[in-house]
Amino acid sequence: MTRLLLVEDDPDLGLALRVLFTRAGYDVVAADDGQAALKLLFARRPALMVLDLVLPGLDGWEVLDRTRDLTDLPVLILSGRTSPAERVRGLRSGADDYLCKPFDHVELLARVEALLRRSNPGQWRGDYVEAGLRLVPERRSAVWQGHETRLSAIEYRLLEVLVRNRGRVVTTEQLLDLVWDDPGGTGRERVKFAVLRLRRKLAVGEGDDPLESVRGLGYRYRGEG
């Protein structure tokens, strides 16, 4: 049974979410503060975290930062902070998705399912190798110009989609569909900040960036610069 870590300090909402996820077939472990969340992260090894931002003690931002230092498991922020700036901050800080309260239960479950599907490295078949780059699915890593780096599930899937379409522009809408299972094209900023994280992890330099932004359209993998 797939285990979810739910981090929510509101007891009524926390109970409702535990019931929702349990009925959907998940094993739910719950924390109502940041310190407890990190302890459960070590002890129970969940497959995905659903994270509120306003927490006693360590807030959600600190939990996200420390989680990203430890693991690349998918993190879905579930927050009452609805401003675009907060959503951008969440995605830039390494969250894989951001859903605002109040939310639709069906949409929440769909987003969790999509993140879990993308987190399974078994769906990627075989190494992709070309000059300057190798994708290693069993380690969910990329070797770029001799430097290997581990990627999150979303980052790996994004890079894989781009490299397998080398030389062709993949639109933002197509990436949302293929990488995030979001054919409706909501949350377009997720693509932008996932590409920024990829560039940072690959440690590309000026004139050495294999990921090209095509203004108003999307992104293209152009290989070794």
Short mmCIF file of C-alpha atoms in Angstrom, two decimals:
data_model
loop_
_atom_site.label_atom_id
_atom_site.label_comp_id
_atom_site.label_asym_id
_atom_site.label_seq_id
_atom_site.Cartn_x
_atom_site.Cartn_y
_atom_site.Cartn_z
CA MET A 1 0.00 0.00 0.00
CA THR A 2 1.36 3.41 -0.98
CA ARG A 3 2.18 5.55 2.05
CA LEU A 4 1.45 9.29 2.18
CA LEU A 5 2.77 11.72 4.76
CA LEU A 6 0.13 14.34 5.57
CA VAL A 7 1.41 17.47 7.33
CA GLU A 8 -1.55 19.58 8.50
CA ASP A 9 -2.09 21.34 11.84
CA ASP A 10 -5.84 21.93 11.51
CA PRO A 11 -7.38 18.91 13.31
CA ASP A 12 -10.69 18.97 11.43
CA LEU A 13 -9.09 19.29 8.00
CA GLY A 14 -6.43 16.76 8.94
CA LEU A 15 -9.09 14.21 9.88
CA ALA A 16 -11.03 14.85 6.67
CA LEU A 17 -7.90 14.40 4.57
CA ARG A 18 -6.91 11.20 6.36
CA VAL A 19 -10.36 9.77 5.67
CA LEU A 20 -10.21 10.90 2.03
CA PHE A 21 -6.79 9.35 1.39
CA THR A 22 -7.55 6.16 3.34
CA ARG A 23 -10.74 5.58 1.36
CA ALA A 24 -8.71 6.09 -1.81
CA GLY A 25 -6.49 3.18 -0.76
CA TYR A 26 -3.49 4.98 0.74
CA ASP A 27 -1.68 4.29 3.99
CA VAL A 28 -1.65 7.69 5.71
CA VAL A 29 0.76 8.87 8.39
CA ALA A 30 0.05 12.33 9.76
CA ALA A 31 1.93 15.10 11.54
CA ASP A 32 0.59 18.37 12.91
CA ASP A 33 3.91 20.22 13.21
CA GLY A 34 7.16 20.47 11.30
CA GLN A 35 9.40 18.55 13.70
CA ALA A 36 7.02 15.60 13.80
CA ALA A 37 6.83 15.64 9.99
CA LEU A 38 10.60 15.30 9.63
CA LYS A 39 10.71 12.47 12.19
CA LEU A 40 8.04 10.58 10.26
CA LEU A 41 9.90 11.23 7.02
CA PHE A 42 12.87 9.30 8.42
CA ALA A 43 10.89 6.63 10.25
CA ARG A 44 8.13 5.77 7.77
CA ARG A 45 9.66 6.53 4.34
CA PRO A 46 6.51 7.82 2.60
CA ALA A 47 6.10 7.87 -1.19
CA LEU A 48 4.68 11.42 -1.20
CA MET A 49 4.21 14.34 1.18
CA VAL A 50 1.15 16.61 1.33
CA LEU A 51 2.40 19.72 3.10
CA ASP A 52 0.67 22.70 4.69
CA LEU A 53 2.77 25.86 5.01
CA VAL A 54 1.46 27.36 8.25
CA LEU A 55 2.66 25.02 10.98
CA PRO A 56 3.73 25.40 14.62
CA GLY A 57 7.45 25.21 15.25
CA LEU A 58 9.13 24.59 11.92
CA ASP A 59 6.91 26.06 9.23
CA GLY A 60 6.21 24.43 5.90
CA TRP A 61 9.01 26.28 4.12
CA GLU A 62 11.59 24.90 6.55
CA VAL A 63 10.12 21.41 6.25
CA LEU A 64 10.32 21.65 2.45
CA ASP A 65 13.94 22.86 2.56
CA ARG A 66 15.03 20.07 4.90
CA THR A 67 13.08 17.48 2.94
CA ARG A 68 14.83 18.49 -0.26
CA ASP A 69 18.18 18.08 1.51
CA LEU A 70 17.24 14.49 2.31
CA THR A 71 15.13 13.10 -0.49
CA ASP A 72 13.53 13.74 -3.85
CA LEU A 73 10.12 12.31 -2.95
CA PRO A 74 7.20 14.25 -4.48
CA VAL A 75 5.88 17.14 -2.36
CA LEU A 76 2.45 18.64 -2.92
CA ILE A 77 1.87 21.90 -1.04
CA LEU A 78 -1.73 22.29 0.15
CA SER A 79 -2.09 25.82 1.45
CA GLY A 80 -4.50 28.64 2.15
CA ARG A 81 -1.90 31.06 0.79
CA THR A 82 -3.30 31.73 -2.65
CA SER A 83 -1.20 34.58 -4.03
CA PRO A 84 0.82 33.97 -7.20
CA ALA A 85 3.97 34.95 -5.29
CA GLU A 86 3.43 32.16 -2.76
CA ARG A 87 2.78 29.58 -5.49
CA VAL A 88 5.91 30.70 -7.33
CA ARG A 89 7.95 30.50 -4.15
CA GLY A 90 6.70 26.98 -3.49
CA LEU A 91 7.58 25.71 -6.94
CA ARG A 92 10.92 27.50 -6.94
CA SER A 93 11.76 25.97 -3.56
CA GLY A 94 11.32 22.45 -4.91
CA ALA A 95 7.65 21.53 -4.44
CA ASP A 96 6.32 19.40 -7.29
CA ASP A 97 2.81 20.84 -7.14
CA TYR A 98 0.85 23.54 -5.30
CA LEU A 99 -2.89 23.38 -4.62
CA CYS A 100 -4.75 26.18 -2.87
CA LYS A 101 -7.38 25.81 -0.16
CA PRO A 102 -10.30 25.43 -0.51
CA PHE A 103 -9.83 22.61 -2.98
CA ASP A 104 -11.83 19.98 -4.79
CA HIS A 105 -11.30 16.49 -3.35
CA VAL A 106 -11.34 14.84 -6.76
CA GLU A 107 -8.69 17.25 -8.05
CA LEU A 108 -6.49 16.64 -4.99
CA LEU A 109 -6.61 12.88 -5.49
CA ALA A 110 -5.91 13.27 -9.20
CA ARG A 111 -2.83 15.40 -8.51
CA VAL A 112 -1.53 12.92 -5.94
CA GLU A 113 -2.02 10.05 -8.40
CA ALA A 114 -0.22 11.97 -11.15
CA LEU A 115 2.78 12.75 -8.92
CA LEU A 116 3.03 9.14 -7.80
CA ARG A 117 2.92 7.89 -11.39
CA ARG A 118 5.72 10.25 -12.35
CA SER A 119 7.79 9.24 -9.31
CA ASN A 120 8.08 5.60 -10.45
CA PRO A 121 11.43 5.13 -12.23
CA GLY A 122 10.24 1.79 -13.61
CA GLN A 123 8.27 3.55 -16.32
CA TRP A 124 11.47 4.73 -18.03
CA ARG A 125 13.09 2.10 -20.22
CA GLY A 126 16.80 2.09 -20.91
CA ASP A 127 19.55 4.68 -20.82
CA TYR A 128 19.44 7.60 -23.21
CA VAL A 129 22.95 8.37 -24.43
CA GLU A 130 24.29 11.07 -26.72
CA ALA A 131 27.30 13.39 -26.78
CA GLY A 132 27.52 15.11 -23.42
CA LEU A 133 24.46 13.47 -21.81
CA ARG A 134 23.35 10.15 -20.36
CA LEU A 135 20.06 9.48 -18.57
CA VAL A 136 20.22 6.64 -16.03
CA PRO A 137 16.67 5.55 -15.11
CA GLU A 138 17.60 3.04 -12.39
CA ARG A 139 19.28 5.85 -10.42
CA ARG A 140 16.98 8.57 -11.76
CA SER A 141 20.03 10.62 -12.61
CA ALA A 142 21.56 12.55 -15.48
CA VAL A 143 25.23 12.60 -16.46
CA TRP A 144 25.99 15.88 -18.23
CA GLN A 145 29.56 16.37 -19.49
CA GLY A 146 30.90 13.87 -16.95
CA HIS A 147 29.00 15.24 -13.94
CA GLU A 148 26.25 12.99 -12.51
CA THR A 149 23.37 14.45 -10.52
CA ARG A 150 20.26 12.90 -8.99
CA LEU A 151 16.97 14.35 -10.16
CA SER A 152 13.49 14.43 -8.71
CA ALA A 153 10.83 12.38 -10.49
CA ILE A 154 9.41 15.46 -12.18
CA GLU A 155 12.84 16.77 -13.19
CA TYR A 156 13.84 13.43 -14.68
CA ARG A 157 10.60 13.06 -16.62
CA LEU A 158 10.87 16.64 -17.90
CA LEU A 159 14.44 16.13 -19.11
CA GLU A 160 13.55 12.79 -20.68
CA VAL A 161 10.65 14.30 -22.65
CA LEU A 162 12.86 17.12 -23.91
CA VAL A 163 15.83 14.98 -24.91
CA ARG A 164 13.66 12.44 -26.71
CA ASN A 165 12.33 15.36 -28.75
CA ARG A 166 15.79 16.75 -29.44
CA GLY A 167 15.75 19.73 -31.80
CA ARG A 168 11.96 20.13 -31.62
CA VAL A 169 10.13 22.69 -29.51
CA VAL A 170 7.94 21.07 -26.87
CA THR A 171 5.27 23.57 -25.87
CA THR A 172 4.47 24.41 -22.28
CA GLU A 173 1.03 22.83 -22.73
CA GLN A 174 2.57 19.62 -24.04
CA LEU A 175 4.99 19.47 -21.11
CA LEU A 176 2.18 19.97 -18.62
CA ASP A 177 0.34 17.08 -20.24
CA LEU A 178 3.31 14.72 -20.60
CA VAL A 179 5.16 15.47 -17.37
CA TRP A 180 2.47 16.59 -14.93
CA ASP A 181 -0.62 14.86 -16.38
CA ASP A 182 -2.19 18.31 -16.63
CA PRO A 183 -3.71 18.47 -20.13
CA GLY A 184 -5.79 21.48 -19.13
CA GLY A 185 -2.63 23.57 -18.98
CA THR A 186 -3.08 24.95 -15.46
CA GLY A 187 -0.07 25.89 -13.35
CA ARG A 188 2.14 26.91 -16.26
CA GLU A 189 4.73 28.36 -13.87
CA ARG A 190 5.59 24.80 -12.80
CA VAL A 191 7.37 24.24 -16.11
CA LYS A 192 9.46 27.39 -15.83
CA PHE A 193 10.75 26.64 -12.36
CA ALA A 194 11.34 22.95 -13.05
CA VAL A 195 13.56 23.97 -15.99
CA LEU A 196 15.40 26.43 -13.73
CA ARG A 197 16.04 23.65 -11.19
CA LEU A 198 17.26 21.36 -13.96
CA ARG A 199 19.72 23.98 -15.21
CA ARG A 200 20.99 24.50 -11.68
CA LYS A 201 21.46 20.77 -11.07
CA LEU A 202 23.19 20.18 -14.40
CA ALA A 203 25.53 23.08 -13.52
CA VAL A 204 25.42 24.45 -17.03
CA GLY A 205 27.51 27.48 -17.83
CA GLU A 206 26.97 30.41 -20.17
CA GLY A 207 26.94 29.14 -23.74
CA ASP A 208 26.79 25.56 -22.41
CA ASP A 209 23.04 25.27 -21.74
CA PRO A 210 21.39 22.30 -23.49
CA LEU A 211 17.90 23.54 -22.58
CA GLU A 212 16.73 26.36 -24.82
CA SER A 213 13.77 28.59 -23.90
CA VAL A 214 11.70 29.44 -26.96
CA ARG A 215 9.85 32.62 -26.05
CA GLY A 216 6.08 32.29 -26.09
CA LEU A 217 6.18 28.61 -27.06
CA GLY A 218 8.08 26.30 -24.76
CA TYR A 219 11.46 24.58 -24.55
CA ARG A 220 13.84 22.67 -26.77
CA TYR A 221 16.70 20.32 -25.96
CA ARG A 222 19.56 21.17 -28.25
CA GLY A 223 22.27 18.96 -26.81
CA GLU A 224 25.84 19.82 -26.05
CA GLY A 225 26.67 23.46 -26.62
#
